[in-house]
Amino acid sequence: MAKFKQSDKLHNVLYDIRGPLLEEAMRMEAQGHRILKLNIGNPAPFGFEAPEAILVDMIRNLPKSQGYSDSRGIFSARTAVVQYYQGRGINSIDVDDVYLGNGVSELITLSLQALLNNGDEILVPTPDYPLWTASASLAGGTAVHYLCDENDHWYPDLEDMAEKITPRTKGIVLINPNNPTGSVYPRPILEGVVRLAREHGLIIFADEIYEKILYDDAVHINAASVCGDDVLCLTFSGLSKAYRIAGFRSGWMAISGPKHDAADYIEGINLLANMRLCANVPAQHAIQTALGGHQSINDLILPGGRLKKQRDKAAQLLNEIEGVSCELAMGALYLFPRLDPEVYPIRDDEKFALDLLKQQRILVSHGSAFNWIATDHFRMVTLPSVDVIEDAIGRLAEFLSSYKP
């Protein structure tokens, strides 16, 4: 009998947020155990509902959503995206520069497949959202990880970034607000990254899906507004997080900067967009309503809002555990705590997360799943209610009090 094996292209592809740990959690659930899943930023299971206006508008447009749309997306939604960025001071984006996708995830893969040849490199942060690294590898390229500095609010280390640029480098990925750290980058950092891109002729890939989820005095600056007219920028965002409709898979990519110099690349993007025919059409109808209506996310992130209270409580309790330190996230839905190696000499952080799952029925993501350089971190979502967070971190503290790696 012939044996069929996976493609060699998958050998360097990891997506451990939904990997062996989740498989073990599902096995335990099948046995009757209740698992608290703090491994993925999925708002709906934690009681976050989509704004009603979005649902109503989608339902009303269902009769008009039965056929394919333009491969880039419906005109009204792309116009809404253009107008949104115009309101942010970015005026170089036209309707034809906007591509709607089945979430940002589809567009990340599409944009890298259209660009990278075998052996090409793209700079990706460490820690990263692992889809960027995986997509670069699938496209035949190599993700070269530049360091984000925990001692400097998890900002990109510009010197490290500069040292890793080679003649094969094609672009720089910025995840801002960052997943998994929650860092929000100030203008001087963005200007430094754009300066490197300008000097070396690189593309900026700006993953800004969490741009509306900000805490305290954090201000999000779109990378495209810093790139200007002479640095090509691909901006990625969507409705999954801020509008609590992750399952609708409604995202977009907008191209700004010197598009005339990227005509061949954009032709490749159009080719791939045409090949997938179009994104989910009903979900496209949510975009205009979402961007133009009441921004209910503000009720959740301002003082007294649920997301802010949960972030505050989680960070406080984590920092009270001996040997655990946690930089306060200024954006997104996660914390990325550090386990002091002097207290917890963990050699295998995936095993640490597996032991936590088996003993306390809590599922988190280990730090190396985000291509972090050490085994001393893990990521947890801050989506559960305050009482659930208190219980979960109490169980984590109990686990760590007797944990022997």
Coordinates of C-alpha atoms in Angstrom, one line a residue, residues 11 30 129 258 330 376:
H11 CA 8.4 21.1 7.8
A30 CA -14.2 14.3 25.5
Y129 CA 2.0 36.1 15.7
P258 CA 4.8 54.3 -4.2
M330 CA -1.2 48.8 26.4
D376 CA 10.5 31.5 30.0

